[in-house]
Amino acid sequence: MTTTRKQKLQRNLKLSFWIQALTEIRVINVVSTLFLVHRGLTLAQVLYTAVVFSIVCLITEIPSSYLADKWGRKKVIILSLICSFIYWLIILFASSLPAFIVGFIFCALSFSLMSGTDEAFTYDTTCELGEEKNSLKALGRYFSGRRIFKIFSPLLAVLIVKDLTEHQFIFILMIDLFANFLGIVLSFFIVEPNRFLSVEKIEAGVIKDAFKIIRSNPGITKAIFNRTLIFIASFIIWRISSEFFINIGVSVILIGISASFFQLASFFSSRYIDKFLPKITIENRINWLNYLFIISLGATLICLFLFPNKYLILILYTLGIIFETMRGTLFSEYYNKQSCSYNRATTLSLANFMKSILDIPILLLGAYLITFNVNNIFILSFVISLFAIIFFSLSNKKTVSVASS
């Protein structure tokens, strides 16, 4: 490897971090449900947009990841960012459910193109640099890019939209649009890492081989269901959280503070995830985080029905989503260690493919239940999480140990 090539690869890690940071700033997120309701949607319709997102992901997940393995990570990352830019433009002007659906279609396309591709890009960069043993650390730093601006953006958002007026929402959407544009500019400076191609395996078929990995490896299968179900359980609560907390008397400012704390905790936990319980396997670390998540969720339910206190509910909710978010980097490392370089993006994206399948019935059920009582969403989330922990906890086999990461 030439010195110039090595320098470009090292720059990859920095550029991907800042691309992630800029495109994930999403100032609107902390008040996104309030924004959608402001533009005329009901909470059930908010969940319907999430269903549309999942359907599009289901259709495009495998083709997009196949494209990443065949066409190249860099091109697909750029295409993803362009789709995201179109999404922000549409959301800026949308005022009806059909318009928002079109916007979320482009958002889903962007997500499908990026999912798996960015993680494979980071992992393969570390491998070409000869630093595969530090891949967990590199992935942790990459994922921390999602949080660095989000530490401050929720506070910025609630300060700007404190009155929840139209021009205030437009202002923060313009921030997100501009940040996305900067991410597109930076993406043109990354370089494609080598993927250590195997001609024999490529001829066997990238997608077919990835499915074969999952069928023959029960550990990956359980990991996919474990990650997906608990993520969905966390997501359906997050999706309605801002409107829920406003309705029980929590101020917009306090919602922003809790969101900033969540992002701060998630930033450091992602960046230093290799320090979390380093003496045990990745499987056990994931299991511990699952237990902490469901304990937080169970305590939230107790507060909702027996000891209603809006501040305690907010604290427990925030802790729960922190524990769930911490799992992401560990799962990425788990998948990376058990898939081949040439089809790593496809294997990672199969996990998101399964998520899209499970998303649809769960989100539709959530949209139905919320028409009766918003608290039903918390009950649904708890049941899903309990099911995942009982039937899909990861085994203690040292298939992916700390030593290997």
PDB file of N, CA and C in Angstrom, residues 272-360:
ATOM      1  N   TYR A 272     -17.127   4.919  23.196  1.00  0.00           N
ATOM      2  CA  TYR A 272     -16.319   4.086  24.091  1.00  0.00           C
ATOM      3  C   TYR A 272     -17.016   2.774  24.413  1.00  0.00           C
ATOM      4  N   ILE A 273     -17.775   2.240  23.441  1.00  0.00           N
ATOM      5  CA  ILE A 273     -18.517   1.001  23.663  1.00  0.00           C
ATOM      6  C   ILE A 273     -17.584  -0.175  23.947  1.00  0.00           C
ATOM      7  N   ASP A 274     -16.348  -0.098  23.432  1.00  0.00           N
ATOM      8  CA  ASP A 274     -15.398  -1.179  23.687  1.00  0.00           C
ATOM      9  C   ASP A 274     -14.989  -1.237  25.156  1.00  0.00           C
ATOM     10  N   LYS A 275     -15.291  -0.187  25.930  1.00  0.00           N
ATOM     11  CA  LYS A 275     -14.968  -0.171  27.358  1.00  0.00           C
ATOM     12  C   LYS A 275     -16.111  -0.722  28.212  1.00  0.00           C
ATOM     13  N   PHE A 276     -17.282  -0.950  27.600  1.00  0.00           N
ATOM     14  CA  PHE A 276     -18.444  -1.412  28.345  1.00  0.00           C
ATOM     15  C   PHE A 276     -18.345  -2.919  28.587  1.00  0.00           C
ATOM     16  N   LEU A 277     -18.213  -3.313  29.849  1.00  0.00           N
ATOM     17  CA  LEU A 277     -18.087  -4.718  30.252  1.00  0.00           C
ATOM     18  C   LEU A 277     -17.109  -5.467  29.342  1.00  0.00           C
ATOM     19  N   PRO A 278     -15.864  -4.999  29.242  1.00  0.00           N
ATOM     20  CA  PRO A 278     -14.913  -5.565  28.276  1.00  0.00           C
ATOM     21  C   PRO A 278     -14.473  -7.001  28.549  1.00  0.00           C
ATOM     22  N   LYS A 279     -14.746  -7.504  29.739  1.00  0.00           N
ATOM     23  CA  LYS A 279     -14.283  -8.845  30.095  1.00  0.00           C
ATOM     24  C   LYS A 279     -15.236  -9.942  29.643  1.00  0.00           C
ATOM     25  N   ILE A 280     -16.409  -9.566  29.125  1.00  0.00           N
ATOM     26  CA  ILE A 280     -17.364 -10.583  28.703  1.00  0.00           C
ATOM     27  C   ILE A 280     -17.620 -10.469  27.206  1.00  0.00           C
ATOM     28  N   THR A 281     -18.263 -11.490  26.638  1.00  0.00           N
ATOM     29  CA  THR A 281     -18.497 -11.535  25.201  1.00  0.00           C
ATOM     30  C   THR A 281     -19.493 -10.460  24.767  1.00  0.00           C
ATOM     31  N   ILE A 282     -19.477 -10.170  23.480  1.00  0.00           N
ATOM     32  CA  ILE A 282     -20.415  -9.204  22.930  1.00  0.00           C
ATOM     33  C   ILE A 282     -21.856  -9.674  23.127  1.00  0.00           C
ATOM     34  N   GLU A 283     -22.079 -10.998  22.997  1.00  0.00           N
ATOM     35  CA  GLU A 283     -23.425 -11.529  23.215  1.00  0.00           C
ATOM     36  C   GLU A 283     -23.947 -11.177  24.605  1.00  0.00           C
ATOM     37  N   ASN A 284     -23.121 -11.362  25.616  1.00  0.00           N
ATOM     38  CA  ASN A 284     -23.546 -11.071  26.985  1.00  0.00           C
ATOM     39  C   ASN A 284     -23.730  -9.575  27.219  1.00  0.00           C
ATOM     40  N   ARG A 285     -22.909  -8.762  26.580  1.00  0.00           N
ATOM     41  CA  ARG A 285     -23.071  -7.312  26.714  1.00  0.00           C
ATOM     42  C   ARG A 285     -24.422  -6.868  26.141  1.00  0.00           C
ATOM     43  N   ILE A 286     -24.786  -7.445  25.005  1.00  0.00           N
ATOM     44  CA  ILE A 286     -26.093  -7.141  24.407  1.00  0.00           C
ATOM     45  C   ILE A 286     -27.220  -7.581  25.326  1.00  0.00           C
ATOM     46  N   ASN A 287     -27.092  -8.778  25.895  1.00  0.00           N
ATOM     47  CA  ASN A 287     -28.134  -9.277  26.798  1.00  0.00           C
ATOM     48  C   ASN A 287     -28.317  -8.367  28.008  1.00  0.00           C
ATOM     49  N   TRP A 288     -27.224  -7.882  28.574  1.00  0.00           N
ATOM     50  CA  TRP A 288     -27.313  -6.986  29.732  1.00  0.00           C
ATOM     51  C   TRP A 288     -28.051  -5.698  29.375  1.00  0.00           C
ATOM     52  N   LEU A 289     -27.756  -5.160  28.212  1.00  0.00           N
ATOM     53  CA  LEU A 289     -28.442  -3.937  27.787  1.00  0.00           C
ATOM     54  C   LEU A 289     -29.933  -4.194  27.552  1.00  0.00           C
ATOM     55  N   ASN A 290     -30.260  -5.381  27.041  1.00  0.00           N
ATOM     56  CA  ASN A 290     -31.670  -5.748  26.887  1.00  0.00           C
ATOM     57  C   ASN A 290     -32.391  -5.753  28.229  1.00  0.00           C
ATOM     58  N   TYR A 291     -31.736  -6.331  29.249  1.00  0.00           N
ATOM     59  CA  TYR A 291     -32.343  -6.398  30.579  1.00  0.00           C
ATOM     60  C   TYR A 291     -32.565  -4.994  31.145  1.00  0.00           C
ATOM     61  N   LEU A 292     -31.566  -4.135  30.961  1.00  0.00           N
ATOM     62  CA  LEU A 292     -31.688  -2.769  31.476  1.00  0.00           C
ATOM     63  C   LEU A 292     -32.810  -2.014  30.762  1.00  0.00           C
ATOM     64  N   PHE A 293     -32.957  -2.264  29.465  1.00  0.00           N
ATOM     65  CA  PHE A 293     -34.026  -1.601  28.709  1.00  0.00           C
ATOM     66  C   PHE A 293     -35.402  -2.011  29.210  1.00  0.00           C
ATOM     67  N   ILE A 294     -35.621  -3.324  29.382  1.00  0.00           N
ATOM     68  CA  ILE A 294     -36.960  -3.765  29.774  1.00  0.00           C
ATOM     69  C   ILE A 294     -37.265  -3.410  31.228  1.00  0.00           C
ATOM     70  N   ILE A 295     -36.248  -3.326  32.065  1.00  0.00           N
ATOM     71  CA  ILE A 295     -36.462  -2.861  33.441  1.00  0.00           C
ATOM     72  C   ILE A 295     -36.933  -1.408  33.434  1.00  0.00           C
ATOM     73  N   SER A 296     -36.283  -0.583  32.621  1.00  0.00           N
ATOM     74  CA  SER A 296     -36.687   0.828  32.502  1.00  0.00           C
ATOM     75  C   SER A 296     -38.108   0.951  31.962  1.00  0.00           C
ATOM     76  N   LEU A 297     -38.433   0.127  30.974  1.00  0.00           N
ATOM     77  CA  LEU A 297     -39.760   0.165  30.376  1.00  0.00           C
ATOM     78  C   LEU A 297     -40.823  -0.312  31.361  1.00  0.00           C
ATOM     79  N   GLY A 298     -40.497  -1.382  32.103  1.00  0.00           N
ATOM     80  CA  GLY A 298     -41.424  -1.875  33.113  1.00  0.00           C
ATOM     81  C   GLY A 298     -41.683  -0.850  34.201  1.00  0.00           C
ATOM     82  N   ALA A 299     -40.630  -0.163  34.628  1.00  0.00           N
ATOM     83  CA  ALA A 299     -40.777   0.887  35.646  1.00  0.00           C
ATOM     84  C   ALA A 299     -41.623   2.047  35.110  1.00  0.00           C
ATOM     85  N   THR A 300     -41.474   2.346  33.811  1.00  0.00           N
ATOM     86  CA  THR A 300     -42.286   3.397  33.195  1.00  0.00           C
ATOM     87  C   THR A 300     -43.771   3.031  33.244  1.00  0.00           C
ATOM     88  N   LEU A 301     -44.085   1.780  32.956  1.00  0.00           N
ATOM     89  CA  LEU A 301     -45.468   1.313  33.003  1.00  0.00           C
ATOM     90  C   LEU A 301     -46.049   1.411  34.409  1.00  0.00           C
ATOM     91  N   ILE A 302     -45.242   1.036  35.393  1.00  0.00           N
ATOM     92  CA  ILE A 302     -45.698   1.126  36.792  1.00  0.00           C
ATOM     93  C   ILE A 302     -46.029   2.571  37.142  1.00  0.00           C
ATOM     94  N   CYS A 303     -45.175   3.485  36.722  1.00  0.00           N
ATOM     95  CA  CYS A 303     -45.418   4.911  36.983  1.00  0.00           C
ATOM     96  C   CYS A 303     -46.675   5.403  36.269  1.00  0.00           C
ATOM     97  N   LEU A 304     -46.862   4.957  35.033  1.00  0.00           N
ATOM     98  CA  LEU A 304     -48.011   5.401  34.257  1.00  0.00           C
ATOM     99  C   LEU A 304     -49.334   5.040  34.930  1.00  0.00           C
ATOM    100  N   PHE A 305     -49.402   3.822  35.475  1.00  0.00           N
ATOM    101  CA  PHE A 305     -50.673   3.319  35.973  1.00  0.00           C
ATOM    102  C   PHE A 305     -50.825   3.395  37.494  1.00  0.00           C
ATOM    103  N   LEU A 306     -49.716   3.407  38.235  1.00  0.00           N
ATOM    104  CA  LEU A 306     -49.815   3.372  39.693  1.00  0.00           C
ATOM    105  C   LEU A 306     -49.317   4.646  40.370  1.00  0.00           C
ATOM    106  N   PHE A 307     -48.207   5.198  39.896  1.00  0.00           N
ATOM    107  CA  PHE A 307     -47.615   6.381  40.527  1.00  0.00           C
ATOM    108  C   PHE A 307     -47.317   7.440  39.463  1.00  0.00           C
ATOM    109  N   PRO A 308     -48.358   8.002  38.840  1.00  0.00           N
ATOM    110  CA  PRO A 308     -48.142   8.937  37.723  1.00  0.00           C
ATOM    111  C   PRO A 308     -47.372  10.190  38.127  1.00  0.00           C
ATOM    112  N   ASN A 309     -46.178  10.290  37.617  1.00  0.00           N
ATOM    113  CA  ASN A 309     -45.334  11.461  37.834  1.00  0.00           C
ATOM    114  C   ASN A 309     -44.631  11.761  36.514  1.00  0.00           C
ATOM    115  N   LYS A 310     -44.970  12.882  35.898  1.00  0.00           N
ATOM    116  CA  LYS A 310     -44.490  13.183  34.549  1.00  0.00           C
ATOM    117  C   LYS A 310     -42.969  13.254  34.460  1.00  0.00           C
ATOM    118  N   TYR A 311     -42.334  13.742  35.516  1.00  0.00           N
ATOM    119  CA  TYR A 311     -40.873  13.876  35.483  1.00  0.00           C
ATOM    120  C   TYR A 311     -40.182  12.518  35.611  1.00  0.00           C
ATOM    121  N   LEU A 312     -40.707  11.660  36.471  1.00  0.00           N
ATOM    122  CA  LEU A 312     -40.134  10.327  36.630  1.00  0.00           C
ATOM    123  C   LEU A 312     -40.338   9.505  35.363  1.00  0.00           C
ATOM    124  N   ILE A 313     -41.495   9.640  34.749  1.00  0.00           N
ATOM    125  CA  ILE A 313     -41.762   8.940  33.488  1.00  0.00           C
ATOM    126  C   ILE A 313     -40.771   9.387  32.416  1.00  0.00           C
ATOM    127  N   LEU A 314     -40.502  10.681  32.344  1.00  0.00           N
ATOM    128  CA  LEU A 314     -39.550  11.214  31.365  1.00  0.00           C
ATOM    129  C   LEU A 314     -38.148  10.668  31.605  1.00  0.00           C
ATOM    130  N   ILE A 315     -37.734  10.589  32.867  1.00  0.00           N
ATOM    131  CA  ILE A 315     -36.404  10.072  33.210  1.00  0.00           C
ATOM    132  C   ILE A 315     -36.278   8.598  32.823  1.00  0.00           C
ATOM    133  N   LEU A 316     -37.277   7.798  33.179  1.00  0.00           N
ATOM    134  CA  LEU A 316     -37.244   6.362  32.876  1.00  0.00           C
ATOM    135  C   LEU A 316     -37.266   6.110  31.374  1.00  0.00           C
ATOM    136  N   TYR A 317     -38.078   6.884  30.666  1.00  0.00           N
ATOM    137  CA  TYR A 317     -38.123   6.771  29.204  1.00  0.00           C
ATOM    138  C   TYR A 317     -36.755   7.069  28.594  1.00  0.00           C
ATOM    139  N   THR A 318     -36.115   8.130  29.068  1.00  0.00           N
ATOM    140  CA  THR A 318     -34.807   8.532  28.543  1.00  0.00           C
ATOM    141  C   THR A 318     -33.754   7.452  28.798  1.00  0.00           C
ATOM    142  N   LEU A 319     -33.753   6.887  29.996  1.00  0.00           N
ATOM    143  CA  LEU A 319     -32.807   5.807  30.309  1.00  0.00           C
ATOM    144  C   LEU A 319     -33.026   4.610  29.390  1.00  0.00           C
ATOM    145  N   GLY A 320     -34.282   4.271  29.163  1.00  0.00           N
ATOM    146  CA  GLY A 320     -34.597   3.122  28.321  1.00  0.00           C
ATOM    147  C   GLY A 320     -34.065   3.264  26.909  1.00  0.00           C
ATOM    148  N   ILE A 321     -34.265   4.421  26.290  1.00  0.00           N
ATOM    149  CA  ILE A 321     -33.801   4.580  24.911  1.00  0.00           C
ATOM    150  C   ILE A 321     -32.266   4.684  24.850  1.00  0.00           C
ATOM    151  N   ILE A 322     -31.638   5.118  25.930  1.00  0.00           N
ATOM    152  CA  ILE A 322     -30.171   5.102  25.975  1.00  0.00           C
ATOM    153  C   ILE A 322     -29.664   3.661  25.937  1.00  0.00           C
ATOM    154  N   PHE A 323     -30.252   2.798  26.771  1.00  0.00           N
ATOM    155  CA  PHE A 323     -29.827   1.398  26.813  1.00  0.00           C
ATOM    156  C   PHE A 323     -30.058   0.719  25.459  1.00  0.00           C
ATOM    157  N   GLU A 324     -31.187   1.016  24.809  1.00  0.00           N
ATOM    158  CA  GLU A 324     -31.461   0.396  23.515  1.00  0.00           C
ATOM    159  C   GLU A 324     -30.454   0.865  22.469  1.00  0.00           C
ATOM    160  N   THR A 325     -30.152   2.150  22.466  1.00  0.00           N
ATOM    161  CA  THR A 325     -29.238   2.705  21.471  1.00  0.00           C
ATOM    162  C   THR A 325     -27.827   2.146  21.615  1.00  0.00           C
ATOM    163  N   MET A 326     -27.402   1.880  22.840  1.00  0.00           N
ATOM    164  CA  MET A 326     -26.058   1.354  23.073  1.00  0.00           C
ATOM    165  C   MET A 326     -25.834   0.012  22.380  1.00  0.00           C
ATOM    166  N   ARG A 327     -26.903  -0.700  22.102  1.00  0.00           N
ATOM    167  CA  ARG A 327     -26.765  -2.031  21.502  1.00  0.00           C
ATOM    168  C   ARG A 327     -26.292  -1.992  20.053  1.00  0.00           C
ATOM    169  N   GLY A 328     -26.556  -0.862  19.358  1.00  0.00           N
ATOM    170  CA  GLY A 328     -26.344  -0.804  17.924  1.00  0.00           C
ATOM    171  C   GLY A 328     -24.942  -1.161  17.467  1.00  0.00           C
ATOM    172  N   THR A 329     -23.936  -0.549  18.068  1.00  0.00           N
ATOM    173  CA  THR A 329     -22.550  -0.806  17.668  1.00  0.00           C
ATOM    174  C   THR A 329     -22.146  -2.246  17.955  1.00  0.00           C
ATOM    175  N   LEU A 330     -22.613  -2.786  19.072  1.00  0.00           N
ATOM    176  CA  LEU A 330     -22.299  -4.175  19.424  1.00  0.00           C
ATOM    177  C   LEU A 330     -22.886  -5.137  18.396  1.00  0.00           C
ATOM    178  N   PHE A 331     -24.109  -4.889  17.959  1.00  0.00           N
ATOM    179  CA  PHE A 331     -24.712  -5.737  16.938  1.00  0.00           C
ATOM    180  C   PHE A 331     -23.962  -5.625  15.614  1.00  0.00           C
ATOM    181  N   SER A 332     -23.545  -4.419  15.250  1.00  0.00           N
ATOM    182  CA  SER A 332     -22.794  -4.238  14.005  1.00  0.00           C
ATOM    183  C   SER A 332     -21.504  -5.047  14.029  1.00  0.00           C
ATOM    184  N   GLU A 333     -20.811  -5.013  15.152  1.00  0.00           N
ATOM    185  CA  GLU A 333     -19.579  -5.781  15.278  1.00  0.00           C
ATOM    186  C   GLU A 333     -19.874  -7.277  15.199  1.00  0.00           C
ATOM    187  N   TYR A 334     -20.956  -7.697  15.820  1.00  0.00           N
ATOM    188  CA  TYR A 334     -21.352  -9.101  15.795  1.00  0.00           C
ATOM    189  C   TYR A 334     -21.574  -9.571  14.350  1.00  0.00           C
ATOM    190  N   TYR A 335     -22.334  -8.784  13.577  1.00  0.00           N
ATOM    191  CA  TYR A 335     -22.594  -9.136  12.177  1.00  0.00           C
ATOM    192  C   TYR A 335     -21.299  -9.124  11.361  1.00  0.00           C
ATOM    193  N   ASN A 336     -20.492  -8.100  11.564  1.00  0.00           N
ATOM    194  CA  ASN A 336     -19.257  -7.962  10.791  1.00  0.00           C
ATOM    195  C   ASN A 336     -18.332  -9.156  10.966  1.00  0.00           C
ATOM    196  N   LYS A 337     -18.230  -9.646  12.188  1.00  0.00           N
ATOM    197  CA  LYS A 337     -17.320 -10.746  12.471  1.00  0.00           C
ATOM    198  C   LYS A 337     -17.796 -12.068  11.883  1.00  0.00           C
ATOM    199  N   GLN A 338     -19.082 -12.133  11.524  1.00  0.00           N
ATOM    200  CA  GLN A 338     -19.611 -13.403  11.042  1.00  0.00           C
ATOM    201  C   GLN A 338     -20.056 -13.339   9.580  1.00  0.00           C
ATOM    202  N   SER A 339     -19.569 -12.349   8.842  1.00  0.00           N
ATOM    203  CA  SER A 339     -19.880 -12.267   7.415  1.00  0.00           C
ATOM    204  C   SER A 339     -18.610 -11.957   6.642  1.00  0.00           C
ATOM    205  N   CYS A 340     -18.654 -12.250   5.341  1.00  0.00           N
ATOM    206  CA  CYS A 340     -17.479 -12.065   4.493  1.00  0.00           C
ATOM    207  C   CYS A 340     -17.377 -10.626   4.007  1.00  0.00           C
ATOM    208  N   SER A 341     -16.169 -10.216   3.671  1.00  0.00           N
ATOM    209  CA  SER A 341     -15.940  -8.828   3.278  1.00  0.00           C
ATOM    210  C   SER A 341     -16.734  -8.435   2.038  1.00  0.00           C
ATOM    211  N   TYR A 342     -16.754  -9.316   1.038  1.00  0.00           N
ATOM    212  CA  TYR A 342     -17.356  -8.918  -0.230  1.00  0.00           C
ATOM    213  C   TYR A 342     -18.864  -8.740  -0.131  1.00  0.00           C
ATOM    214  N   ASN A 343     -19.532  -9.443   0.813  1.00  0.00           N
ATOM    215  CA  ASN A 343     -20.983  -9.294   0.907  1.00  0.00           C
ATOM    216  C   ASN A 343     -21.407  -8.768   2.275  1.00  0.00           C
ATOM    217  N   ARG A 344     -20.490  -8.046   2.926  1.00  0.00           N
ATOM    218  CA  ARG A 344     -20.809  -7.549   4.278  1.00  0.00           C
ATOM    219  C   ARG A 344     -21.986  -6.573   4.250  1.00  0.00           C
ATOM    220  N   ALA A 345     -22.037  -5.702   3.265  1.00  0.00           N
ATOM    221  CA  ALA A 345     -23.161  -4.756   3.196  1.00  0.00           C
ATOM    222  C   ALA A 345     -24.480  -5.495   3.025  1.00  0.00           C
ATOM    223  N   THR A 346     -24.474  -6.572   2.209  1.00  0.00           N
ATOM    224  CA  THR A 346     -25.697  -7.342   2.018  1.00  0.00           C
ATOM    225  C   THR A 346     -26.123  -8.028   3.298  1.00  0.00           C
ATOM    226  N   THR A 347     -25.174  -8.642   4.000  1.00  0.00           N
ATOM    227  CA  THR A 347     -25.502  -9.342   5.240  1.00  0.00           C
ATOM    228  C   THR A 347     -26.042  -8.379   6.288  1.00  0.00           C
ATOM    229  N   LEU A 348     -25.401  -7.217   6.432  1.00  0.00           N
ATOM    230  CA  LEU A 348     -25.880  -6.225   7.386  1.00  0.00           C
ATOM    231  C   LEU A 348     -27.277  -5.746   7.012  1.00  0.00           C
ATOM    232  N   SER A 349     -27.524  -5.571   5.730  1.00  0.00           N
ATOM    233  CA  SER A 349     -28.816  -5.044   5.308  1.00  0.00           C
ATOM    234  C   SER A 349     -29.934  -6.071   5.440  1.00  0.00           C
ATOM    235  N   LEU A 350     -29.595  -7.353   5.467  1.00  0.00           N
ATOM    236  CA  LEU A 350     -30.624  -8.358   5.680  1.00  0.00           C
ATOM    237  C   LEU A 350     -31.276  -8.183   7.049  1.00  0.00           C
ATOM    238  N   ALA A 351     -30.509  -7.693   8.007  1.00  0.00           N
ATOM    239  CA  ALA A 351     -31.081  -7.405   9.323  1.00  0.00           C
ATOM    240  C   ALA A 351     -32.133  -6.305   9.210  1.00  0.00           C
ATOM    241  N   ASN A 352     -31.846  -5.277   8.417  1.00  0.00           N
ATOM    242  CA  ASN A 352     -32.807  -4.210   8.200  1.00  0.00           C
ATOM    243  C   ASN A 352     -33.993  -4.679   7.362  1.00  0.00           C
ATOM    244  N   PHE A 353     -33.749  -5.646   6.478  1.00  0.00           N
ATOM    245  CA  PHE A 353     -34.826  -6.248   5.697  1.00  0.00           C
ATOM    246  C   PHE A 353     -35.834  -6.935   6.620  1.00  0.00           C
ATOM    247  N   MET A 354     -35.334  -7.683   7.589  1.00  0.00           N
ATOM    248  CA  MET A 354     -36.212  -8.344   8.552  1.00  0.00           C
ATOM    249  C   MET A 354     -36.948  -7.317   9.410  1.00  0.00           C
ATOM    250  N   LYS A 355     -36.267  -6.223   9.736  1.00  0.00           N
ATOM    251  CA  LYS A 355     -36.908  -5.162  10.517  1.00  0.00           C
ATOM    252  C   LYS A 355     -38.113  -4.606   9.765  1.00  0.00           C
ATOM    253  N   SER A 356     -37.957  -4.392   8.468  1.00  0.00           N
ATOM    254  CA  SER A 356     -39.046  -3.832   7.678  1.00  0.00           C
ATOM    255  C   SER A 356     -40.244  -4.775   7.642  1.00  0.00           C
ATOM    256  N   ILE A 357     -39.977  -6.087   7.595  1.00  0.00           N
ATOM    257  CA  ILE A 357     -41.067  -7.069   7.607  1.00  0.00           C
ATOM    258  C   ILE A 357     -41.841  -6.980   8.917  1.00  0.00           C
ATOM    259  N   LEU A 358     -41.119  -6.937  10.024  1.00  0.00           N
ATOM    260  CA  LEU A 358     -41.763  -6.917  11.335  1.00  0.00           C
ATOM    261  C   LEU A 358     -42.370  -5.554  11.661  1.00  0.00           C
ATOM    262  N   ASP A 359     -41.784  -4.500  11.119  1.00  0.00           N
ATOM    263  CA  ASP A 359     -42.301  -3.141  11.344  1.00  0.00           C
ATOM    264  C   ASP A 359     -43.774  -3.015  10.980  1.00  0.00           C
ATOM    265  N   ILE A 360     -44.121  -3.546   9.830  1.00  0.00           N
ATOM    266  CA  ILE A 360     -45.436  -3.271   9.244  1.00  0.00           C
ATOM    267  C   ILE A 360     -46.590  -3.712  10.151  1.00  0.00           C
TER     268      ILE A 360
END
